[in-house]
Amino acid sequence: MDRRTGAEKEEVTRMRREFNVIPPELRLALPLLVISLTLGMVGIGFAAREEPLVWLAAITLALVGVLIVWSVRRRHVVLDGDQLIVAAGLNTARVRTADLDIAAARVVNLGDNAALKPGLKTFGTSMPGYHAGHFRLRNRSRAFVLLTDRTKVLALPERNGRTLLLSLERPQALLDALKTMAEASGRR
């Protein structure tokens, strides 16, 4: 029997907890970024020999590089009250915990579950070792993903048919917190 007062129950639902995302393994992506930026600068250098204002494109290229680095570094998962907030690059998903199908949630290895692998990127970032944003999965369902490691992925289905795929250091901790919140709200 739950002996907490109404204020204590409110405190449980208003808690803010952050869950650590596994840092991305970018051994392949960083060299591609450096090569792309270098080739872009070389191209701008050749073009600037005939038109000096082309150097302004170098500023744009540098800004694109900064945007890519910022986007990869912006990744966090926060359970704030009754909302799950997932920041993944340029995208942010805010989902009410009541809209999650917690009973169907599970921790998976995407190597063993091909249907949940990201397929078509609809709006997001995709590079070796890092996928963030809105995708269609191989099973053609919609998903919001923050994938940095495919071996420990929390698959959180939403009641509207979309799935959240999150690479967390401790995926079971988020799942347990969501179950605790569901139980607490069910007791009211």
C-alpha atoms as a PDB file:
ATOM      1  CA  MET A   1       0.000   0.000   0.000  1.00  0.00           C
ATOM      2  CA  ASP A   2       1.317   3.454  -0.899  1.00  0.00           C
ATOM      3  CA  ARG A   3       1.564   5.558   2.264  1.00  0.00           C
ATOM      4  CA  ARG A   4       2.924   8.718   0.590  1.00  0.00           C
ATOM      5  CA  THR A   5       1.023  11.961   0.931  1.00  0.00           C
ATOM      6  CA  GLY A   6      -0.200  13.877  -2.105  1.00  0.00           C
ATOM      7  CA  ALA A   7       2.793  16.266  -1.850  1.00  0.00           C
ATOM      8  CA  GLU A   8       5.229  13.342  -1.763  1.00  0.00           C
ATOM      9  CA  LYS A   9       3.579  11.785  -4.839  1.00  0.00           C
ATOM     10  CA  GLU A  10       3.802  15.140  -6.642  1.00  0.00           C
ATOM     11  CA  GLU A  11       7.527  15.320  -5.778  1.00  0.00           C
ATOM     12  CA  VAL A  12       8.085  11.871  -7.305  1.00  0.00           C
ATOM     13  CA  THR A  13       6.393  12.885 -10.563  1.00  0.00           C
ATOM     14  CA  ARG A  14       8.196  16.277 -10.710  1.00  0.00           C
ATOM     15  CA  MET A  15      11.692  14.821 -10.321  1.00  0.00           C
ATOM     16  CA  ARG A  16      14.217  15.600 -13.025  1.00  0.00           C
ATOM     17  CA  ARG A  17      16.635  12.805 -13.879  1.00  0.00           C
ATOM     18  CA  GLU A  18      19.213  12.743 -16.624  1.00  0.00           C
ATOM     19  CA  PHE A  19      20.303   9.470 -18.215  1.00  0.00           C
ATOM     20  CA  ASN A  20      23.757   9.223 -19.767  1.00  0.00           C
ATOM     21  CA  VAL A  21      23.961   8.560 -23.475  1.00  0.00           C
ATOM     22  CA  ILE A  22      26.810   6.336 -24.658  1.00  0.00           C
ATOM     23  CA  PRO A  23      29.365   8.602 -26.392  1.00  0.00           C
ATOM     24  CA  PRO A  24      29.513   7.953 -30.141  1.00  0.00           C
ATOM     25  CA  GLU A  25      32.407   6.068 -31.685  1.00  0.00           C
ATOM     26  CA  LEU A  26      33.420   8.451 -34.440  1.00  0.00           C
ATOM     27  CA  ARG A  27      36.648   6.889 -35.672  1.00  0.00           C
ATOM     28  CA  LEU A  28      35.214   6.679 -39.183  1.00  0.00           C
ATOM     29  CA  ALA A  29      33.147   9.874 -39.180  1.00  0.00           C
ATOM     30  CA  LEU A  30      35.843  12.325 -38.074  1.00  0.00           C
ATOM     31  CA  PRO A  31      38.276  11.522 -40.885  1.00  0.00           C
ATOM     32  CA  LEU A  32      35.404  11.875 -43.382  1.00  0.00           C
ATOM     33  CA  LEU A  33      34.567  15.294 -41.925  1.00  0.00           C
ATOM     34  CA  VAL A  34      38.208  16.436 -42.065  1.00  0.00           C
ATOM     35  CA  ILE A  35      38.635  15.181 -45.640  1.00  0.00           C
ATOM     36  CA  SER A  36      35.391  16.850 -46.755  1.00  0.00           C
ATOM     37  CA  LEU A  37      36.294  20.178 -45.176  1.00  0.00           C
ATOM     38  CA  THR A  38      39.821  20.023 -46.617  1.00  0.00           C
ATOM     39  CA  LEU A  39      38.555  19.269 -50.118  1.00  0.00           C
ATOM     40  CA  GLY A  40      36.023  22.079 -49.806  1.00  0.00           C
ATOM     41  CA  MET A  41      38.733  24.543 -48.794  1.00  0.00           C
ATOM     42  CA  VAL A  42      40.986  23.413 -51.679  1.00  0.00           C
ATOM     43  CA  GLY A  43      38.097  23.919 -54.115  1.00  0.00           C
ATOM     44  CA  ILE A  44      37.412  27.359 -52.681  1.00  0.00           C
ATOM     45  CA  GLY A  45      41.123  28.192 -52.989  1.00  0.00           C
ATOM     46  CA  PHE A  46      41.155  27.322 -56.683  1.00  0.00           C
ATOM     47  CA  ALA A  47      37.937  29.243 -57.343  1.00  0.00           C
ATOM     48  CA  ALA A  48      39.197  32.284 -55.413  1.00  0.00           C
ATOM     49  CA  ARG A  49      42.084  32.716 -57.852  1.00  0.00           C
ATOM     50  CA  GLU A  50      39.548  34.006 -60.374  1.00  0.00           C
ATOM     51  CA  GLU A  51      36.902  35.470 -58.068  1.00  0.00           C
ATOM     52  CA  PRO A  52      38.191  36.747 -54.668  1.00  0.00           C
ATOM     53  CA  LEU A  53      34.708  36.926 -53.119  1.00  0.00           C
ATOM     54  CA  VAL A  54      34.538  33.121 -53.208  1.00  0.00           C
ATOM     55  CA  TRP A  55      36.487  33.171 -49.939  1.00  0.00           C
ATOM     56  CA  LEU A  56      33.163  34.064 -48.301  1.00  0.00           C
ATOM     57  CA  ALA A  57      32.171  30.455 -49.007  1.00  0.00           C
ATOM     58  CA  ALA A  58      34.974  29.420 -46.629  1.00  0.00           C
ATOM     59  CA  ILE A  59      33.050  31.080 -43.811  1.00  0.00           C
ATOM     60  CA  THR A  60      29.978  29.037 -44.722  1.00  0.00           C
ATOM     61  CA  LEU A  61      32.063  25.865 -44.866  1.00  0.00           C
ATOM     62  CA  ALA A  62      33.552  26.587 -41.427  1.00  0.00           C
ATOM     63  CA  LEU A  63      30.067  27.228 -40.016  1.00  0.00           C
ATOM     64  CA  VAL A  64      28.855  23.918 -41.436  1.00  0.00           C
ATOM     65  CA  GLY A  65      31.769  22.144 -39.715  1.00  0.00           C
ATOM     66  CA  VAL A  66      30.933  23.837 -36.406  1.00  0.00           C
ATOM     67  CA  LEU A  67      27.260  22.913 -36.820  1.00  0.00           C
ATOM     68  CA  ILE A  68      28.138  19.252 -37.411  1.00  0.00           C
ATOM     69  CA  VAL A  69      30.386  19.106 -34.326  1.00  0.00           C
ATOM     70  CA  TRP A  70      27.751  20.873 -32.185  1.00  0.00           C
ATOM     71  CA  SER A  71      25.057  18.558 -33.481  1.00  0.00           C
ATOM     72  CA  VAL A  72      26.989  15.415 -32.536  1.00  0.00           C
ATOM     73  CA  ARG A  73      27.789  16.787 -29.082  1.00  0.00           C
ATOM     74  CA  ARG A  74      24.150  17.731 -28.353  1.00  0.00           C
ATOM     75  CA  ARG A  75      22.718  14.526 -27.014  1.00  0.00           C
ATOM     76  CA  HIS A  76      20.881  13.928 -23.767  1.00  0.00           C
ATOM     77  CA  VAL A  77      17.910  12.103 -22.330  1.00  0.00           C
ATOM     78  CA  VAL A  78      16.015  13.680 -19.431  1.00  0.00           C
ATOM     79  CA  LEU A  79      12.991  12.488 -17.523  1.00  0.00           C
ATOM     80  CA  ASP A  80      11.442  15.729 -16.257  1.00  0.00           C
ATOM     81  CA  GLY A  81       8.241  15.225 -14.357  1.00  0.00           C
ATOM     82  CA  ASP A  82       5.815  13.493 -16.675  1.00  0.00           C
ATOM     83  CA  GLN A  83       7.858  14.220 -19.830  1.00  0.00           C
ATOM     84  CA  LEU A  84      10.687  12.353 -21.480  1.00  0.00           C
ATOM     85  CA  ILE A  85      12.922  14.797 -23.361  1.00  0.00           C
ATOM     86  CA  VAL A  86      15.388  13.439 -25.910  1.00  0.00           C
ATOM     87  CA  ALA A  87      17.801  15.914 -27.522  1.00  0.00           C
ATOM     88  CA  ALA A  88      19.546  14.435 -30.538  1.00  0.00           C
ATOM     89  CA  GLY A  89      21.511  16.806 -32.732  1.00  0.00           C
ATOM     90  CA  LEU A  90      19.203  19.357 -34.334  1.00  0.00           C
ATOM     91  CA  ASN A  91      16.119  17.449 -33.151  1.00  0.00           C
ATOM     92  CA  THR A  92      14.321  17.237 -29.829  1.00  0.00           C
ATOM     93  CA  ALA A  93      11.522  14.855 -28.946  1.00  0.00           C
ATOM     94  CA  ARG A  94       9.250  15.622 -25.997  1.00  0.00           C
ATOM     95  CA  VAL A  95       6.974  12.740 -25.090  1.00  0.00           C
ATOM     96  CA  ARG A  96       4.549  12.542 -22.190  1.00  0.00           C
ATOM     97  CA  THR A  97       5.239   9.393 -20.213  1.00  0.00           C
ATOM     98  CA  ALA A  98       1.509   8.576 -20.404  1.00  0.00           C
ATOM     99  CA  ASP A  99       1.934   8.309 -24.201  1.00  0.00           C
ATOM    100  CA  LEU A 100       4.594   5.576 -23.890  1.00  0.00           C
ATOM    101  CA  ASP A 101       3.708   1.891 -24.034  1.00  0.00           C
ATOM    102  CA  ILE A 102       5.993   0.966 -21.151  1.00  0.00           C
ATOM    103  CA  ALA A 103       4.766  -2.638 -21.015  1.00  0.00           C
ATOM    104  CA  ALA A 104       6.121  -3.193 -24.546  1.00  0.00           C
ATOM    105  CA  ALA A 105       9.431  -1.405 -23.913  1.00  0.00           C
ATOM    106  CA  ARG A 106      12.596  -3.502 -23.911  1.00  0.00           C
ATOM    107  CA  VAL A 107      16.364  -3.355 -24.122  1.00  0.00           C
ATOM    108  CA  VAL A 108      17.574  -4.806 -27.433  1.00  0.00           C
ATOM    109  CA  ASN A 109      20.700  -5.456 -29.438  1.00  0.00           C
ATOM    110  CA  LEU A 110      20.065  -4.082 -32.930  1.00  0.00           C
ATOM    111  CA  GLY A 111      22.451  -6.680 -34.340  1.00  0.00           C
ATOM    112  CA  ASP A 112      19.908  -9.311 -33.320  1.00  0.00           C
ATOM    113  CA  ASN A 113      16.814  -7.299 -34.262  1.00  0.00           C
ATOM    114  CA  ALA A 114      16.958  -6.197 -37.911  1.00  0.00           C
ATOM    115  CA  ALA A 115      13.381  -4.844 -37.923  1.00  0.00           C
ATOM    116  CA  LEU A 116      14.347  -2.045 -35.518  1.00  0.00           C
ATOM    117  CA  LYS A 117      17.412  -0.871 -37.447  1.00  0.00           C
ATOM    118  CA  PRO A 118      17.150   2.654 -38.880  1.00  0.00           C
ATOM    119  CA  GLY A 119      16.537   2.645 -42.603  1.00  0.00           C
ATOM    120  CA  LEU A 120      15.401   5.840 -44.314  1.00  0.00           C
ATOM    121  CA  LYS A 121      16.423   9.109 -42.643  1.00  0.00           C
ATOM    122  CA  THR A 122      13.512  11.546 -42.828  1.00  0.00           C
ATOM    123  CA  PHE A 123      15.121  14.399 -40.852  1.00  0.00           C
ATOM    124  CA  GLY A 124      18.248  13.946 -38.828  1.00  0.00           C
ATOM    125  CA  THR A 125      21.914  13.105 -38.815  1.00  0.00           C
ATOM    126  CA  SER A 126      23.396   9.840 -39.975  1.00  0.00           C
ATOM    127  CA  MET A 127      27.073   8.955 -40.035  1.00  0.00           C
ATOM    128  CA  PRO A 128      29.120   5.928 -39.039  1.00  0.00           C
ATOM    129  CA  GLY A 129      28.636   5.395 -35.301  1.00  0.00           C
ATOM    130  CA  TYR A 130      25.933   8.054 -34.879  1.00  0.00           C
ATOM    131  CA  HIS A 131      22.273   8.288 -35.898  1.00  0.00           C
ATOM    132  CA  ALA A 132      20.023  10.998 -34.489  1.00  0.00           C
ATOM    133  CA  GLY A 133      16.618  12.333 -35.430  1.00  0.00           C
ATOM    134  CA  HIS A 134      13.600  11.058 -37.327  1.00  0.00           C
ATOM    135  CA  PHE A 135      13.934   7.803 -39.272  1.00  0.00           C
ATOM    136  CA  ARG A 136      11.881   5.052 -40.831  1.00  0.00           C
ATOM    137  CA  LEU A 137      12.915   1.695 -39.481  1.00  0.00           C
ATOM    138  CA  ARG A 138      13.461  -1.393 -41.604  1.00  0.00           C
ATOM    139  CA  ASN A 139       9.991  -2.562 -40.575  1.00  0.00           C
ATOM    140  CA  ARG A 140       8.696   0.744 -42.103  1.00  0.00           C
ATOM    141  CA  SER A 141       7.514   2.194 -38.793  1.00  0.00           C
ATOM    142  CA  ARG A 142       8.435   5.704 -37.674  1.00  0.00           C
ATOM    143  CA  ALA A 143      11.111   6.274 -35.039  1.00  0.00           C
ATOM    144  CA  PHE A 144      12.987   8.981 -33.221  1.00  0.00           C
ATOM    145  CA  VAL A 145      16.490   7.679 -32.637  1.00  0.00           C
ATOM    146  CA  LEU A 146      19.572   8.596 -30.671  1.00  0.00           C
ATOM    147  CA  LEU A 147      21.897   5.726 -31.511  1.00  0.00           C
ATOM    148  CA  THR A 148      25.571   5.711 -30.641  1.00  0.00           C
ATOM    149  CA  ASP A 149      25.940   2.021 -29.757  1.00  0.00           C
ATOM    150  CA  ARG A 150      23.761  -0.693 -31.252  1.00  0.00           C
ATOM    151  CA  THR A 151      24.334  -3.281 -28.503  1.00  0.00           C
ATOM    152  CA  LYS A 152      22.419  -1.577 -25.647  1.00  0.00           C
ATOM    153  CA  VAL A 153      19.357   0.130 -27.103  1.00  0.00           C
ATOM    154  CA  LEU A 154      16.184   0.946 -25.220  1.00  0.00           C
ATOM    155  CA  ALA A 155      13.211   0.524 -27.572  1.00  0.00           C
ATOM    156  CA  LEU A 156      10.308   2.605 -26.222  1.00  0.00           C
ATOM    157  CA  PRO A 157       7.127   2.310 -28.296  1.00  0.00           C
ATOM    158  CA  GLU A 158       4.713   5.225 -28.211  1.00  0.00           C
ATOM    159  CA  ARG A 159       0.965   4.691 -28.343  1.00  0.00           C
ATOM    160  CA  ASN A 160       0.818   6.639 -31.653  1.00  0.00           C
ATOM    161  CA  GLY A 161       2.977   4.003 -33.395  1.00  0.00           C
ATOM    162  CA  ARG A 162       6.337   5.780 -33.288  1.00  0.00           C
ATOM    163  CA  THR A 163       9.262   4.184 -31.441  1.00  0.00           C
ATOM    164  CA  LEU A 164      12.052   5.849 -29.489  1.00  0.00           C
ATOM    165  CA  LEU A 165      15.423   4.094 -29.856  1.00  0.00           C
ATOM    166  CA  LEU A 166      17.972   5.289 -27.297  1.00  0.00           C
ATOM    167  CA  SER A 167      21.589   4.224 -26.694  1.00  0.00           C
ATOM    168  CA  LEU A 168      21.991   4.702 -22.967  1.00  0.00           C
ATOM    169  CA  GLU A 169      24.772   3.654 -20.623  1.00  0.00           C
ATOM    170  CA  ARG A 170      22.127   2.178 -18.318  1.00  0.00           C
ATOM    171  CA  PRO A 171      18.960   1.643 -20.384  1.00  0.00           C
ATOM    172  CA  GLN A 172      17.318  -0.455 -17.676  1.00  0.00           C
ATOM    173  CA  ALA A 173      17.537   2.513 -15.259  1.00  0.00           C
ATOM    174  CA  LEU A 174      15.309   4.646 -17.511  1.00  0.00           C
ATOM    175  CA  LEU A 175      12.921   1.758 -18.044  1.00  0.00           C
ATOM    176  CA  ASP A 176      12.698   1.180 -14.275  1.00  0.00           C
ATOM    177  CA  ALA A 177      12.074   4.907 -13.657  1.00  0.00           C
ATOM    178  CA  LEU A 178       9.282   4.910 -16.248  1.00  0.00           C
ATOM    179  CA  LYS A 179       7.709   1.813 -14.687  1.00  0.00           C
ATOM    180  CA  THR A 180       7.886   3.407 -11.229  1.00  0.00           C
ATOM    181  CA  MET A 181       6.177   6.539 -12.560  1.00  0.00           C
ATOM    182  CA  ALA A 182       3.476   4.473 -14.256  1.00  0.00           C
ATOM    183  CA  GLU A 183       2.837   2.562 -11.044  1.00  0.00           C
ATOM    184  CA  ALA A 184       2.711   5.799  -8.999  1.00  0.00           C
ATOM    185  CA  SER A 185       0.237   7.431 -11.380  1.00  0.00           C
ATOM    186  CA  GLY A 186      -1.843   4.246 -11.454  1.00  0.00           C
ATOM    187  CA  ARG A 187      -2.245   4.332  -7.682  1.00  0.00           C
ATOM    188  CA  ARG A 188      -3.857   7.773  -7.676  1.00  0.00           C
END
